[in-house]
């Protein structure tokens, strides 16, 4: 009986998240929900303004597994991203205070401190698609 209750809670929370994302559309990201599994989302994010990522657009997936919402969803960047807290497989570390003090990618951290030109080149190398191009790839429009 617990599994059914937990699954009902999970599905209710996912439906709530879908409603909220439809009502409160964000100007810097687009959400594409899998038609056959509403717990699997693709998210296209524009890099934050006034950051090294501002010209980039990045694709990630978010999966709300059976233990959601008790545990955070699984997330992974599908676009390679040059970031101190994201590894080469697109997995990130959730830190209490994210930043440069406890990176999972030390080389990137050093470049952020000493070689901003290399950072800009690496970011631009992978973030080549626009949000419209990602939309076309994901849903075919």
PDB file of C-alpha atoms in Angstrom:
ATOM      1  CA  UNK A   1       0.000   0.000   0.000  1.00  0.00           C
ATOM      2  CA  UNK A   2       2.889   2.348   0.679  1.00  0.00           C
ATOM      3  CA  UNK A   3       4.161   2.108  -2.913  1.00  0.00           C
ATOM      4  CA  UNK A   4       0.772   3.078  -4.292  1.00  0.00           C
ATOM      5  CA  UNK A   5       0.521   6.037  -1.917  1.00  0.00           C
ATOM      6  CA  UNK A   6       4.085   7.121  -2.740  1.00  0.00           C
ATOM      7  CA  UNK A   7       3.412   6.769  -6.456  1.00  0.00           C
ATOM      8  CA  UNK A   8       0.199   8.797  -6.152  1.00  0.00           C
ATOM      9  CA  UNK A   9       2.135  11.516  -4.318  1.00  0.00           C
ATOM     10  CA  UNK A  10       4.840  11.409  -6.991  1.00  0.00           C
ATOM     11  CA  UNK A  11       2.358  11.693  -9.857  1.00  0.00           C
ATOM     12  CA  UNK A  12       0.436  14.480  -8.132  1.00  0.00           C
ATOM     13  CA  UNK A  13       3.658  16.425  -7.597  1.00  0.00           C
ATOM     14  CA  UNK A  14       4.744  15.932 -11.215  1.00  0.00           C
ATOM     15  CA  UNK A  15       1.344  17.131 -12.459  1.00  0.00           C
ATOM     16  CA  UNK A  16       1.669  20.156 -10.196  1.00  0.00           C
ATOM     17  CA  UNK A  17       5.135  20.904 -11.596  1.00  0.00           C
ATOM     18  CA  UNK A  18       3.784  20.628 -15.147  1.00  0.00           C
ATOM     19  CA  UNK A  19       0.928  23.023 -14.363  1.00  0.00           C
ATOM     20  CA  UNK A  20       3.303  25.483 -12.702  1.00  0.00           C
ATOM     21  CA  UNK A  21       5.705  25.400 -15.633  1.00  0.00           C
ATOM     22  CA  UNK A  22       2.829  26.086 -18.045  1.00  0.00           C
ATOM     23  CA  UNK A  23       1.500  28.992 -15.970  1.00  0.00           C
ATOM     24  CA  UNK A  24       4.851  30.534 -15.045  1.00  0.00           C
ATOM     25  CA  UNK A  25       6.742  30.347 -18.323  1.00  0.00           C
ATOM     26  CA  UNK A  26      10.379  31.304 -17.785  1.00  0.00           C
ATOM     27  CA  UNK A  27      12.116  33.521 -20.329  1.00  0.00           C
ATOM     28  CA  UNK A  28      15.431  31.630 -20.145  1.00  0.00           C
ATOM     29  CA  UNK A  29      14.382  28.001 -20.554  1.00  0.00           C
ATOM     30  CA  UNK A  30      11.942  25.764 -22.407  1.00  0.00           C
ATOM     31  CA  UNK A  31      10.558  22.503 -21.035  1.00  0.00           C
ATOM     32  CA  UNK A  32       9.619  19.535 -23.224  1.00  0.00           C
ATOM     33  CA  UNK A  33       7.784  16.755 -21.411  1.00  0.00           C
ATOM     34  CA  UNK A  34       7.984  13.232 -22.800  1.00  0.00           C
ATOM     35  CA  UNK A  35       4.580  12.168 -24.139  1.00  0.00           C
ATOM     36  CA  UNK A  36       4.959   8.586 -22.917  1.00  0.00           C
ATOM     37  CA  UNK A  37       6.501   9.402 -19.516  1.00  0.00           C
ATOM     38  CA  UNK A  38       5.585  12.678 -17.843  1.00  0.00           C
ATOM     39  CA  UNK A  39       8.418  12.160 -15.337  1.00  0.00           C
ATOM     40  CA  UNK A  40      11.032  12.655 -18.066  1.00  0.00           C
ATOM     41  CA  UNK A  41      11.681  16.207 -19.223  1.00  0.00           C
ATOM     42  CA  UNK A  42      14.101  17.787 -21.648  1.00  0.00           C
ATOM     43  CA  UNK A  43      15.031  21.323 -20.732  1.00  0.00           C
ATOM     44  CA  UNK A  44      16.702  23.836 -23.023  1.00  0.00           C
ATOM     45  CA  UNK A  45      18.373  26.573 -21.004  1.00  0.00           C
ATOM     46  CA  UNK A  46      19.792  29.877 -22.119  1.00  0.00           C
ATOM     47  CA  UNK A  47      22.931  30.754 -20.175  1.00  0.00           C
ATOM     48  CA  UNK A  48      22.414  33.387 -17.462  1.00  0.00           C
ATOM     49  CA  UNK A  49      22.934  36.988 -18.531  1.00  0.00           C
ATOM     50  CA  UNK A  50      26.190  38.575 -17.440  1.00  0.00           C
ATOM     51  CA  UNK A  51      27.876  35.178 -17.131  1.00  0.00           C
ATOM     52  CA  UNK A  52      30.401  33.308 -19.232  1.00  0.00           C
ATOM     53  CA  UNK A  53      27.448  31.228 -20.494  1.00  0.00           C
ATOM     54  CA  UNK A  54      25.224  34.094 -21.682  1.00  0.00           C
ATOM     55  CA  UNK A  55      25.697  33.284 -25.383  1.00  0.00           C
ATOM     56  CA  UNK A  56      25.145  29.561 -24.897  1.00  0.00           C
ATOM     57  CA  UNK A  57      22.087  27.338 -25.013  1.00  0.00           C
ATOM     58  CA  UNK A  58      22.267  23.989 -23.242  1.00  0.00           C
ATOM     59  CA  UNK A  59      20.136  20.839 -23.312  1.00  0.00           C
ATOM     60  CA  UNK A  60      19.655  18.780 -20.180  1.00  0.00           C
ATOM     61  CA  UNK A  61      17.268  16.086 -19.090  1.00  0.00           C
ATOM     62  CA  UNK A  62      15.457  15.772 -15.815  1.00  0.00           C
ATOM     63  CA  UNK A  63      13.979  12.498 -14.586  1.00  0.00           C
ATOM     64  CA  UNK A  64      11.716  12.254 -11.572  1.00  0.00           C
ATOM     65  CA  UNK A  65      12.264   8.673 -10.463  1.00  0.00           C
ATOM     66  CA  UNK A  66      10.100   6.555  -8.139  1.00  0.00           C
ATOM     67  CA  UNK A  67      11.526   8.219  -5.010  1.00  0.00           C
ATOM     68  CA  UNK A  68      10.522  11.723  -6.187  1.00  0.00           C
ATOM     69  CA  UNK A  69       9.601  14.102  -4.479  1.00  0.00           C
ATOM     70  CA  UNK A  70      11.347  12.641  -1.421  1.00  0.00           C
ATOM     71  CA  UNK A  71      14.611  12.831  -3.363  1.00  0.00           C
ATOM     72  CA  UNK A  72      15.695  15.306  -6.008  1.00  0.00           C
ATOM     73  CA  UNK A  73      15.171  14.386  -9.644  1.00  0.00           C
ATOM     74  CA  UNK A  74      18.098  13.042 -11.632  1.00  0.00           C
ATOM     75  CA  UNK A  75      19.525  15.609 -14.026  1.00  0.00           C
ATOM     76  CA  UNK A  76      22.215  15.532 -16.665  1.00  0.00           C
ATOM     77  CA  UNK A  77      23.452  17.979 -19.264  1.00  0.00           C
ATOM     78  CA  UNK A  78      23.333  16.470 -22.744  1.00  0.00           C
ATOM     79  CA  UNK A  79      25.184  19.438 -24.202  1.00  0.00           C
ATOM     80  CA  UNK A  80      28.810  19.400 -23.136  1.00  0.00           C
ATOM     81  CA  UNK A  81      29.305  22.271 -20.747  1.00  0.00           C
ATOM     82  CA  UNK A  82      32.540  23.697 -19.439  1.00  0.00           C
ATOM     83  CA  UNK A  83      31.793  24.283 -15.761  1.00  0.00           C
ATOM     84  CA  UNK A  84      33.651  23.631 -12.478  1.00  0.00           C
ATOM     85  CA  UNK A  85      30.744  21.695 -10.970  1.00  0.00           C
ATOM     86  CA  UNK A  86      29.772  19.622 -14.019  1.00  0.00           C
ATOM     87  CA  UNK A  87      31.840  16.648 -15.118  1.00  0.00           C
ATOM     88  CA  UNK A  88      32.556  15.479 -18.666  1.00  0.00           C
ATOM     89  CA  UNK A  89      29.492  13.195 -18.545  1.00  0.00           C
ATOM     90  CA  UNK A  90      27.138  16.117 -17.857  1.00  0.00           C
ATOM     91  CA  UNK A  91      26.590  15.162 -14.226  1.00  0.00           C
ATOM     92  CA  UNK A  92      26.796  17.901 -11.657  1.00  0.00           C
ATOM     93  CA  UNK A  93      27.502  18.111  -7.993  1.00  0.00           C
ATOM     94  CA  UNK A  94      24.782  19.573  -5.842  1.00  0.00           C
ATOM     95  CA  UNK A  95      26.639  21.643  -3.338  1.00  0.00           C
ATOM     96  CA  UNK A  96      25.237  23.512  -0.403  1.00  0.00           C
ATOM     97  CA  UNK A  97      27.267  26.492  -1.569  1.00  0.00           C
ATOM     98  CA  UNK A  98      28.138  25.872  -5.225  1.00  0.00           C
ATOM     99  CA  UNK A  99      31.235  27.568  -6.519  1.00  0.00           C
ATOM    100  CA  UNK A 100      34.936  27.189  -6.924  1.00  0.00           C
ATOM    101  CA  UNK A 101      35.830  25.978  -3.435  1.00  0.00           C
ATOM    102  CA  UNK A 102      34.851  22.324  -4.019  1.00  0.00           C
ATOM    103  CA  UNK A 103      34.817  21.659  -7.779  1.00  0.00           C
ATOM    104  CA  UNK A 104      34.405  18.299  -9.467  1.00  0.00           C
ATOM    105  CA  UNK A 105      36.422  19.590 -12.416  1.00  0.00           C
ATOM    106  CA  UNK A 106      39.632  21.196 -11.131  1.00  0.00           C
ATOM    107  CA  UNK A 107      41.039  22.038 -14.585  1.00  0.00           C
ATOM    108  CA  UNK A 108      37.974  24.098 -15.450  1.00  0.00           C
ATOM    109  CA  UNK A 109      38.180  25.834 -12.086  1.00  0.00           C
ATOM    110  CA  UNK A 110      41.793  26.822 -12.710  1.00  0.00           C
ATOM    111  CA  UNK A 111      40.902  28.142 -16.166  1.00  0.00           C
ATOM    112  CA  UNK A 112      38.068  30.207 -14.695  1.00  0.00           C
ATOM    113  CA  UNK A 113      40.646  31.833 -12.437  1.00  0.00           C
ATOM    114  CA  UNK A 114      43.544  32.165 -14.891  1.00  0.00           C
ATOM    115  CA  UNK A 115      42.384  31.886 -18.505  1.00  0.00           C
ATOM    116  CA  UNK A 116      39.010  33.477 -19.267  1.00  0.00           C
ATOM    117  CA  UNK A 117      39.779  33.375 -22.988  1.00  0.00           C
ATOM    118  CA  UNK A 118      40.063  29.561 -22.881  1.00  0.00           C
ATOM    119  CA  UNK A 119      36.839  29.406 -20.867  1.00  0.00           C
ATOM    120  CA  UNK A 120      34.984  31.460 -23.493  1.00  0.00           C
ATOM    121  CA  UNK A 121      36.360  29.266 -26.304  1.00  0.00           C
ATOM    122  CA  UNK A 122      35.340  26.033 -24.556  1.00  0.00           C
ATOM    123  CA  UNK A 123      31.834  27.291 -23.787  1.00  0.00           C
ATOM    124  CA  UNK A 124      31.290  28.507 -27.362  1.00  0.00           C
ATOM    125  CA  UNK A 125      32.640  25.219 -28.755  1.00  0.00           C
ATOM    126  CA  UNK A 126      29.686  23.214 -27.425  1.00  0.00           C
ATOM    127  CA  UNK A 127      26.816  25.681 -27.094  1.00  0.00           C
ATOM    128  CA  UNK A 128      26.198  26.139 -30.808  1.00  0.00           C
ATOM    129  CA  UNK A 129      22.434  25.662 -31.151  1.00  0.00           C
ATOM    130  CA  UNK A 130      19.746  28.248 -30.495  1.00  0.00           C
ATOM    131  CA  UNK A 131      16.591  27.546 -28.525  1.00  0.00           C
ATOM    132  CA  UNK A 132      14.650  27.432 -31.807  1.00  0.00           C
ATOM    133  CA  UNK A 133      17.057  24.837 -33.233  1.00  0.00           C
ATOM    134  CA  UNK A 134      16.726  22.701 -30.093  1.00  0.00           C
ATOM    135  CA  UNK A 135      12.928  22.940 -30.342  1.00  0.00           C
ATOM    136  CA  UNK A 136      13.054  21.748 -33.945  1.00  0.00           C
ATOM    137  CA  UNK A 137      15.310  18.829 -32.973  1.00  0.00           C
ATOM    138  CA  UNK A 138      13.148  17.832 -30.011  1.00  0.00           C
ATOM    139  CA  UNK A 139       9.629  18.166 -31.391  1.00  0.00           C
ATOM    140  CA  UNK A 140      10.169  18.589 -35.116  1.00  0.00           C
ATOM    141  CA  UNK A 141       8.698  22.052 -35.577  1.00  0.00           C
TER     142      UNK A 141
END
